[in-house]
GROMACS .gro file of C-alpha atoms in nm:
model
  401
    1MET     CA    1  -0.148  -0.538  -0.132
    2ALA     CA    2   0.127  -0.673   0.191
    3THR     CA    3   0.042  -0.323   0.339
    4TYR     CA    4   0.182  -0.403   0.656
    5ARG     CA    5   0.508  -0.425   0.814
    6LEU     CA    6   0.686  -0.684   0.701
    7GLY     CA    7   0.946  -0.788   0.701
    8ILE     CA    8   1.066  -0.494   0.928
    9VAL     CA    9   1.247  -0.746   1.200
   10GLY     CA   10   1.319  -0.943   0.864
   11ARG     CA   11   1.545  -0.633   0.716
   12THR     CA   12   1.748  -0.587   1.025
   13PHE     CA   13   1.825  -0.952   1.079
   14ALA     CA   14   1.890  -0.991   0.702
   15ALA     CA   15   2.071  -0.652   0.651
   16ARG     CA   16   2.352  -0.799   0.944
   17LEU     CA   17   2.357  -1.086   0.764
   18SER     CA   18   2.419  -0.981   0.466
   19SER     CA   19   2.746  -0.678   0.558
   20GLN     CA   20   2.936  -1.022   0.695
   21ALA     CA   21   3.131  -1.139   0.425
   22GLY     CA   22   3.402  -1.392   0.383
   23ARG     CA   23   3.592  -1.476   0.727
   24ASN     CA   24   3.387  -1.270   0.950
   25PHE     CA   25   3.033  -1.408   0.830
   26THR     CA   26   3.204  -1.730   0.894
   27HIS     CA   27   3.340  -1.658   1.202
   28HIS     CA   28   2.992  -1.439   1.260
   29LEU     CA   29   2.817  -1.849   1.231
   30ARG     CA   30   3.030  -2.055   1.472
   31GLU     CA   31   2.973  -1.759   1.706
   32GLN     CA   32   2.591  -1.784   1.713
   33GLN     CA   33   2.581  -2.206   1.619
   34PRO     CA   34   2.361  -2.234   1.899
   35ARG     CA   35   2.120  -1.950   1.803
   36LEU     CA   36   2.174  -2.092   1.433
   37SER     CA   37   2.038  -2.397   1.427
   38LEU     CA   38   1.736  -2.282   1.219
   39VAL     CA   39   1.954  -2.125   0.936
   40ARG     CA   40   2.164  -2.406   0.885
   41CYS     CA   41   1.854  -2.653   0.880
   42TYR     CA   42   1.838  -2.454   0.581
   43ALA     CA   43   2.207  -2.453   0.430
   44SER     CA   44   2.444  -2.697   0.216
   45PRO     CA   45   2.703  -2.891   0.312
   46ALA     CA   46   2.974  -2.749   0.163
   47GLY     CA   47   3.200  -2.932  -0.006
   48GLY     CA   48   3.545  -2.851  -0.018
   49SER     CA   49   3.779  -2.547   0.044
   50SER     CA   50   3.719  -2.415  -0.309
   51ALA     CA   51   3.368  -2.429  -0.189
   52ALA     CA   52   3.328  -2.215   0.164
   53PRO     CA   53   3.303  -1.856  -0.024
   54GLN     CA   54   3.023  -2.024  -0.213
   55SER     CA   55   2.881  -2.195   0.057
   56SER     CA   56   2.868  -1.926   0.331
   57PHE     CA   57   2.739  -1.679   0.022
   58ARG     CA   58   2.408  -1.962  -0.024
   59LEU     CA   59   2.386  -1.953   0.344
   60ALA     CA   60   2.378  -1.593   0.307
   61LEU     CA   61   2.077  -1.638   0.110
   62LYS     CA   62   1.951  -1.881   0.355
   63ALA     CA   63   1.940  -1.716   0.646
   64MET     CA   64   1.793  -1.422   0.470
   65ALA     CA   65   1.502  -1.501   0.348
   66VAL     CA   66   1.473  -1.670   0.651
   67GLY     CA   67   1.554  -1.401   0.861
   68ALA     CA   68   1.266  -1.190   0.603
   69LEU     CA   69   1.039  -1.515   0.696
   70LEU     CA   70   1.055  -1.443   1.066
   71GLY     CA   71   1.078  -1.142   1.107
   72THR     CA   72   0.771  -1.035   0.866
   73GLY     CA   73   0.580  -1.305   1.138
   74TRP     CA   74   0.652  -1.119   1.417
   75SER     CA   75   0.624  -0.786   1.311
   76GLY     CA   76   0.270  -0.917   1.198
   77TYR     CA   77   0.227  -1.067   1.527
   78THR     CA   78   0.400  -0.693   1.664
   79TYR     CA   79   0.158  -0.509   1.452
   80PHE     CA   80  -0.236  -0.720   1.599
   81LYS     CA   81  -0.062  -0.720   1.987
   82GLY     CA   82   0.093  -0.288   1.978
   83ASP     CA   83   0.280  -0.220   2.192
   84ALA     CA   84   0.397  -0.134   2.553
   85GLY     CA   85   0.499   0.196   2.514
   86ASP     CA   86   0.265   0.338   2.307
   87HIS     CA   87   0.131   0.577   2.634
   88MET     CA   88   0.186   0.900   2.407
   89ILE     CA   89  -0.271   1.001   2.318
   90HIS     CA   90  -0.346   1.263   2.106
   91GLU     CA   91  -0.058   1.371   2.024
   92LYS     CA   92  -0.075   1.514   1.675
   93THR     CA   93   0.226   1.507   1.420
   94GLU     CA   94   0.267   1.747   1.162
   95PRO     CA   95   0.381   1.674   0.819
   96THR     CA   96   0.741   1.593   0.644
   97PHE     CA   97   0.930   1.838   0.514
   98LEU     CA   98   1.202   1.744   0.253
   99ASN     CA   99   1.494   1.968   0.175
  100ARG     CA  100   1.505   1.794  -0.173
  101LEU     CA  101   1.478   1.373  -0.313
  102PRO     CA  102   1.624   1.139  -0.083
  103ASP     CA  103   1.862   0.903  -0.300
  104VAL     CA  104   1.595   0.697  -0.489
  105LYS     CA  105   1.592   0.488  -0.804
  106ILE     CA  106   1.297   0.635  -0.994
  107THR     CA  107   1.090   0.279  -1.135
  108ARG     CA  108   0.921   0.476  -1.408
  109LYS     CA  109   0.730   0.777  -1.512
  110VAL     CA  110   0.396   0.896  -1.597
  111VAL     CA  111   0.355   1.218  -1.817
  112ASN     CA  112   0.039   1.383  -1.927
  113PRO     CA  113   0.150   1.658  -2.175
  114LYS     CA  114  -0.185   1.809  -2.127
  115ASP     CA  115  -0.133   1.800  -1.730
  116ASP     CA  116  -0.106   2.224  -1.652
  117SER     CA  117  -0.099   2.156  -1.258
  118GLY     CA  118   0.233   2.247  -1.179
  119LEU     CA  119   0.275   1.975  -0.932
  120GLU     CA  120   0.610   1.801  -0.908
  121LEU     CA  121   0.485   1.386  -0.735
  122VAL     CA  122   0.704   1.079  -0.643
  123LEU     CA  123   0.519   0.798  -0.528
  124PHE     CA  124   0.680   0.515  -0.372
  125GLN     CA  125   0.467   0.194  -0.369
  126PHE     CA  126   0.378  -0.179  -0.391
  127GLN     CA  127   0.214  -0.158  -0.730
  128THR     CA  128  -0.045  -0.381  -0.604
  129CYS     CA  129  -0.099  -0.242  -0.257
  130PRO     CA  130  -0.490  -0.156  -0.273
  131PHE     CA  131  -0.401   0.225  -0.079
  132CYS     CA  132  -0.194   0.185  -0.344
  133CYS     CA  133  -0.400   0.166  -0.621
  134LYS     CA  134  -0.601   0.420  -0.493
  135VAL     CA  135  -0.419   0.730  -0.480
  136ARG     CA  136  -0.301   0.554  -0.859
  137SER     CA  137  -0.627   0.574  -0.962
  138PHE     CA  138  -0.651   0.936  -0.883
  139LEU     CA  139  -0.346   1.074  -1.031
  140ASP     CA  140  -0.459   0.906  -1.351
  141TYR     CA  141  -0.806   1.036  -1.360
  142SER     CA  142  -0.710   1.335  -1.271
  143GLY     CA  143  -0.468   1.338  -1.579
  144LEU     CA  144  -0.119   1.402  -1.296
  145SER     CA  145   0.257   1.369  -1.425
  146TYR     CA  146   0.450   1.143  -1.132
  147SER     CA  147   0.715   0.931  -1.094
  148VAL     CA  148   0.717   0.624  -0.941
  149VAL     CA  149   0.961   0.443  -0.659
  150GLU     CA  150   0.842   0.040  -0.635
  151VAL     CA  151   0.911  -0.052  -0.296
  152ASP     CA  152   1.035  -0.412  -0.230
  153ALA     CA  153   0.775  -0.594  -0.004
  154VAL     CA  154   1.015  -0.666   0.252
  155LEU     CA  155   1.308  -0.478   0.229
  156ARG     CA  156   1.185  -0.155   0.182
  157GLN     CA  157   1.503  -0.011   0.076
  158GLY     CA  158   1.349   0.229  -0.121
  159ILE     CA  159   1.152   0.395   0.172
  160LYS     CA  160   1.434   0.336   0.402
  161TRP     CA  161   1.507   0.781   0.443
  162SER     CA  162   1.189   0.807   0.583
  163ASP     CA  163   1.008   0.674   0.933
  164THR     CA  164   0.706   0.589   0.729
  165LYS     CA  165   0.748   0.254   0.645
  166LYS     CA  166   0.392   0.201   0.503
  167VAL     CA  167   0.353   0.346   0.077
  168PRO     CA  168   0.213   0.462   0.004
  169ILE     CA  169   0.474   0.768   0.033
  170MET     CA  170   0.393   1.065  -0.211
  171LEU     CA  171   0.667   1.334  -0.210
  172ALA     CA  172   0.512   1.670  -0.367
  173ARG     CA  173   0.727   2.036  -0.464
  174THR     CA  174   0.617   2.220  -0.247
  175LYS     CA  175   0.612   2.622  -0.323
  176SER     CA  176   0.872   2.666  -0.136
  177GLY     CA  177   1.083   2.425  -0.345
  178ARG     CA  178   1.086   2.137   0.006
  179TYR     CA  179   0.872   1.889  -0.063
  180VAL     CA  180   0.588   1.818   0.142
  181GLN     CA  181   0.588   1.410   0.257
  182LEU     CA  182   0.218   1.303   0.258
  183THR     CA  183   0.155   0.844   0.378
  184ASP     CA  184  -0.270   0.819   0.443
  185SER     CA  185  -0.355   0.738   0.093
  186SER     CA  186  -0.699   0.912   0.108
  187MET     CA  187  -0.545   1.217   0.278
  188ILE     CA  188  -0.311   1.248  -0.012
  189VAL     CA  189  -0.556   1.220  -0.269
  190SER     CA  190  -0.734   1.486  -0.096
  191VAL     CA  191  -0.485   1.729  -0.051
  192LEU     CA  192  -0.426   1.656  -0.448
  193SER     CA  193  -0.821   1.740  -0.538
  194SER     CA  194  -0.839   2.059  -0.282
  195TYR     CA  195  -0.509   2.170  -0.445
  196LEU     CA  196  -0.689   2.065  -0.812
  197ARG     CA  197  -0.983   2.281  -0.718
  198ASP     CA  198  -0.813   2.578  -0.636
  199LYS     CA  199  -0.425   2.548  -0.805
  200GLN     CA  200  -0.285   2.931  -0.583
  201GLN     CA  201  -0.333   2.721  -0.316
  202ASP     CA  202   0.040   2.546  -0.202
  203VAL     CA  203   0.039   2.197  -0.146
  204GLY     CA  204   0.274   2.232   0.118
  205GLU     CA  205  -0.014   2.447   0.332
  206LEU     CA  206  -0.298   2.264   0.226
  207ALA     CA  207  -0.090   1.935   0.392
  208LYS     CA  208  -0.042   2.078   0.748
  209TYR     CA  209  -0.434   2.078   0.749
  210TYR     CA  210  -0.471   1.711   0.770
  211PRO     CA  211  -0.219   1.609   1.136
  212SER     CA  212  -0.235   1.276   1.211
  213ILE     CA  213  -0.327   1.213   1.530
  214SER     CA  214  -0.289   0.961   1.836
  215TYR     CA  215  -0.560   0.800   2.053
  216VAL     CA  216  -0.688   0.461   2.179
  217ASN     CA  217  -0.902   0.227   1.946
  218ASP     CA  218  -1.241   0.038   2.081
  219ALA     CA  219  -0.953  -0.218   2.159
  220GLY     CA  220  -0.710  -0.033   2.344
  221ARG     CA  221  -0.489   0.005   2.136
  222LYS     CA  222  -0.252   0.279   2.065
  223THR     CA  223  -0.254   0.412   1.734
  224ASN     CA  224  -0.294   0.691   1.493
  225ASP     CA  225  -0.470   0.874   1.215
  226ILE     CA  226  -0.625   1.173   1.018
  227MET     CA  227  -0.961   1.257   1.124
  228ASN     CA  228  -1.082   1.449   0.867
  229LYS     CA  229  -0.844   1.326   0.572
  230TYR     CA  230  -1.162   1.256   0.352
  231PHE     CA  231  -1.267   1.654   0.313
  232LEU     CA  232  -1.172   1.899   0.096
  233MET     CA  233  -0.982   2.246   0.285
  234LEU     CA  234  -1.114   2.522  -0.003
  235GLN     CA  235  -1.028   2.920   0.035
  236ASP     CA  236  -1.404   3.048   0.253
  237ALA     CA  237  -1.492   3.238  -0.112
  238LYS     CA  238  -1.490   2.868  -0.251
  239ARG     CA  239  -1.585   2.638  -0.069
  240GLN     CA  240  -1.853   2.427  -0.142
  241GLU     CA  241  -2.273   2.423   0.073
  242LYS     CA  242  -2.287   2.150   0.267
  243ASN     CA  243  -2.502   1.915   0.060
  244ASP     CA  244  -2.626   1.567   0.075
  245ALA     CA  245  -2.385   1.450  -0.226
  246GLN     CA  246  -2.056   1.540  -0.030
  247ASP     CA  247  -2.204   1.338   0.282
  248GLU     CA  248  -2.225   1.040   0.051
  249GLU     CA  249  -1.913   1.094  -0.124
  250ARG     CA  250  -1.687   1.082   0.195
  251LYS     CA  251  -1.934   0.806   0.309
  252TRP     CA  252  -1.819   0.578   0.035
  253ARG     CA  253  -1.453   0.630   0.067
  254THR     CA  254  -1.459   0.575   0.441
  255TRP     CA  255  -1.626   0.264   0.403
  256ALA     CA  256  -1.359   0.157   0.091
  257ASP     CA  257  -1.015   0.171   0.312
  258ASP     CA  258  -1.276   0.073   0.695
  259HIS     CA  259  -1.505  -0.239   0.516
  260LEU     CA  260  -1.357  -0.327   0.142
  261VAL     CA  261  -0.992  -0.283   0.155
  262HIS     CA  262  -1.027  -0.587   0.464
  263LEU     CA  263  -1.212  -0.841   0.284
  264ILE     CA  264  -0.902  -0.812  -0.063
  265SER     CA  265  -0.653  -1.033   0.222
  266PRO     CA  266  -0.889  -1.244   0.348
  267ASN     CA  267  -0.976  -1.411   0.011
  268VAL     CA  268  -0.701  -1.323  -0.195
  269TYR     CA  269  -0.409  -1.537  -0.038
  270ARG     CA  270  -0.692  -1.759   0.096
  271THR     CA  271  -0.540  -2.093   0.000
  272LYS     CA  272  -0.162  -2.168  -0.016
  273ASP     CA  273  -0.156  -2.204  -0.392
  274GLU     CA  274  -0.338  -1.860  -0.462
  275ALA     CA  275  -0.116  -1.670  -0.211
  276PHE     CA  276   0.157  -1.788  -0.443
  277GLU     CA  277  -0.035  -1.718  -0.745
  278THR     CA  278  -0.170  -1.385  -0.660
  279PHE     CA  279   0.263  -1.309  -0.564
  280GLU     CA  280   0.358  -1.390  -0.907
  281TRP     CA  281   0.079  -1.175  -0.977
  282PHE     CA  282   0.269  -0.862  -0.844
  283SER     CA  283   0.532  -0.979  -0.997
  284ASP     CA  284   0.423  -1.026  -1.371
  285VAL     CA  285   0.270  -0.670  -1.347
  286GLY     CA  286   0.499  -0.440  -1.085
  287GLU     CA  287   0.804  -0.624  -1.332
  288TRP     CA  288   0.986  -0.783  -1.000
  289GLY     CA  289   1.214  -0.957  -1.258
  290VAL     CA  290   1.292  -0.636  -1.439
  291HIS     CA  291   1.387  -0.382  -1.144
  292PHE     CA  292   1.439  -0.621  -0.861
  293PRO     CA  293   1.735  -0.927  -0.851
  294LYS     CA  294   1.683  -1.246  -0.927
  295TRP     CA  295   1.667  -1.356  -0.497
  296GLU     CA  296   1.536  -1.008  -0.400
  297ARG     CA  297   1.224  -1.124  -0.628
  298ASP     CA  298   1.220  -1.463  -0.528
  299LEU     CA  299   1.325  -1.355  -0.164
  300MET     CA  300   0.945  -1.077  -0.201
  301VAL     CA  301   0.721  -1.390  -0.408
  302TYR     CA  302   0.779  -1.669  -0.141
  303VAL     CA  303   0.846  -1.508   0.182
  304GLY     CA  304   0.568  -1.275   0.136
  305ALA     CA  305   0.377  -1.552  -0.031
  306VAL     CA  306   0.378  -1.772   0.280
  307ALA     CA  307   0.329  -1.464   0.528
  308MET     CA  308   0.114  -1.242   0.339
  309TRP     CA  309  -0.075  -1.587   0.401
  310ALA     CA  310  -0.044  -1.666   0.767
  311ILE     CA  311  -0.150  -1.367   0.804
  312ALA     CA  312  -0.455  -1.357   0.560
  313LYS     CA  313  -0.590  -1.603   0.930
  314ARG     CA  314  -0.565  -1.379   1.188
  315LEU     CA  315  -0.722  -1.035   0.945
  316LYS     CA  316  -1.043  -1.327   0.893
  317LYS     CA  317  -1.084  -1.298   1.264
  318ARG     CA  318  -0.954  -1.043   1.351
  319HIS     CA  319  -1.248  -0.887   1.095
  320GLN     CA  320  -1.531  -1.067   1.191
  321LEU     CA  321  -1.560  -1.289   0.872
  322THR     CA  322  -1.620  -1.731   0.857
  323ASP     CA  323  -1.401  -1.930   0.648
  324ASP     CA  324  -1.646  -1.856   0.342
  325VAL     CA  325  -1.485  -1.491   0.306
  326ARG     CA  326  -1.565  -1.521  -0.126
  327SER     CA  327  -1.917  -1.503   0.052
  328HIS     CA  328  -1.856  -1.152   0.201
  329ILE     CA  329  -1.639  -0.956  -0.135
  330TYR     CA  330  -1.988  -1.055  -0.257
  331ASP     CA  331  -2.230  -0.896   0.006
  332ALA     CA  332  -1.949  -0.628  -0.101
  333CYS     CA  333  -1.951  -0.566  -0.423
  334ASP     CA  334  -2.330  -0.567  -0.466
  335LYS     CA  335  -2.373  -0.357  -0.239
  336TRP     CA  336  -2.173  -0.075  -0.423
  337ALA     CA  337  -2.363  -0.181  -0.741
  338VAL     CA  338  -2.703  -0.139  -0.600
  339ALA     CA  339  -2.615   0.214  -0.431
  340VAL     CA  340  -2.465   0.325  -0.807
  341GLU     CA  341  -2.790   0.161  -0.968
  342LYS     CA  342  -3.027   0.305  -0.708
  343LYS     CA  343  -2.864   0.672  -0.959
  344LYS     CA  344  -2.941   0.561  -1.239
  345THR     CA  345  -2.658   0.704  -1.356
  346PRO     CA  346  -2.291   0.559  -1.511
  347PHE     CA  347  -2.106   0.616  -1.129
  348LEU     CA  348  -2.219   0.717  -0.800
  349GLY     CA  349  -2.086   1.050  -0.873
  350GLY     CA  350  -2.314   1.037  -1.196
  351LYS     CA  351  -2.192   1.106  -1.571
  352GLN     CA  352  -1.878   1.178  -1.397
  353PRO     CA  353  -1.673   0.943  -1.121
  354ASN     CA  354  -1.665   1.097  -0.781
  355LEU     CA  355  -1.381   1.082  -0.511
  356ALA     CA  356  -1.634   0.725  -0.407
  357ASP     CA  357  -1.525   0.567  -0.782
  358LEU     CA  358  -1.226   0.600  -0.734
  359ALA     CA  359  -1.186   0.436  -0.404
  360VAL     CA  360  -1.383   0.166  -0.433
  361PHE     CA  361  -1.252   0.126  -0.846
  362GLY     CA  362  -0.860   0.141  -0.693
  363VAL     CA  363  -0.921  -0.110  -0.368
  364LEU     CA  364  -1.101  -0.376  -0.626
  365SER     CA  365  -0.802  -0.337  -0.890
  366SER     CA  366  -0.584  -0.409  -0.687
  367MET     CA  367  -0.737  -0.717  -0.700
  368GLU     CA  368  -0.777  -0.762  -1.067
  369GLY     CA  369  -0.579  -1.053  -1.200
  370CYS     CA  370  -0.641  -1.293  -0.870
  371GLN     CA  371  -0.873  -1.574  -0.865
  372ALA     CA  372  -1.088  -1.367  -0.643
  373PHE     CA  373  -1.137  -1.090  -0.856
  374LYS     CA  374  -1.261  -1.298  -1.126
  375ASP     CA  375  -1.514  -1.513  -0.885
  376CYS     CA  376  -1.650  -1.152  -0.801
  377LEU     CA  377  -1.726  -1.086  -1.171
  378ASP     CA  378  -1.857  -1.448  -1.146
  379ASN     CA  379  -2.099  -1.436  -0.789
  380SER     CA  380  -2.145  -1.037  -0.770
  381LYS     CA  381  -2.272  -0.755  -1.061
  382ILE     CA  382  -1.949  -0.521  -1.044
  383GLY     CA  383  -1.836  -0.577  -1.381
  384GLY     CA  384  -2.054  -0.358  -1.510
  385TRP     CA  385  -1.945  -0.080  -1.349
  386PHE     CA  386  -1.583  -0.186  -1.352
  387TYR     CA  387  -1.512  -0.197  -1.644
  388GLU     CA  388  -1.634   0.115  -1.679
  389MET     CA  389  -1.384   0.275  -1.448
  390LYS     CA  390  -1.170   0.139  -1.572
  391LYS     CA  391  -1.222   0.277  -1.918
  392GLU     CA  392  -1.232   0.650  -1.796
  393VAL     CA  393  -0.979   0.633  -1.615
  394MET     CA  394  -0.696   0.492  -1.897
  395SER     CA  395  -0.838   0.790  -2.031
  396HIS     CA  396  -0.737   1.046  -1.885
  397ARG     CA  397  -0.382   0.874  -1.769
  398GLY     CA  398  -0.042   0.983  -1.914
  399GLN     CA  399   0.196   0.742  -2.082
  400VAL     CA  400   0.454   0.528  -1.924
  401VAL     CA  401   0.800   0.564  -1.976
   0.00000   0.00000   0.00000
């Protein structure tokens, strides 16, 4: 869920400190004594000479934590402030292609024996990121097999090979044998959905129809987006006529990205206690204790919780939410539930979910283990539809290995 650029500066600081060992590390600390007073205040006093290596090691870990926290704060600040060097407007960026898969550890695989798509997919994700949950909901409901790389939300070592530092990232094998990098959750869903409706197409060629375009937003800040990410690309002979159902599906997919998702962080990180509770749940469901060393798992939980609690306050202001942030997400849940009820069918898509159902379900499932979600079940009409969706998605998903 921490989809912002947690610890970009922190990773650099931590990497530099952790690369110093023994005397080099101690010598570096002496040279930087005036600048590291903040770090020193967290360090334990050194004992005898035999304890020096251990003290240096502890200091390194604590310095990494402090550096990550400071870096996270700076990253959050620069995220909202923007970059003074942002001047390339209307620049089009094509998808990136890789000749081979990066050397990363596959965390787990979802294998569906019924998958006849011919796709080879690798998803780089945070388990509870709303955008990642949205992609997984589509993959699972579509019965696709895929591999997962769980990325450390602070250090992000799993995506150091990519220029893109946000997740989800999807690598899909093309007919040429190369891998195309897909970097926006809605674009990922549209590319793969287009392919599944016409498997004669190449996923790499389809990706080229979704370039990233830079522009200046209403706040006067340069940003990038994929303008047509909610549209499917089909061959002329198979292209459907424009109809109200397609327009409605795109409208609600956009709503999930532009409104619903921005209510998650202010609610799950509403207080410090909720922030720590949320990150502990992230750790459990993402199996951080299994896939990461204990010190890295603790760094993710404690640094992440504090950082996101602080960032959530800024997000609340940015999205013009009142102090009663729960009321906003209750209203959003009810708005969606009413739209489904008007169809007089289980889902917005009818008897079967459409891409809008999957998008909204994915976003909400990212907080399923949090107090905020329990409150939504008690104070809105979302429960019936949500659990029907969960049953549909899980019934199509392959086996996790």
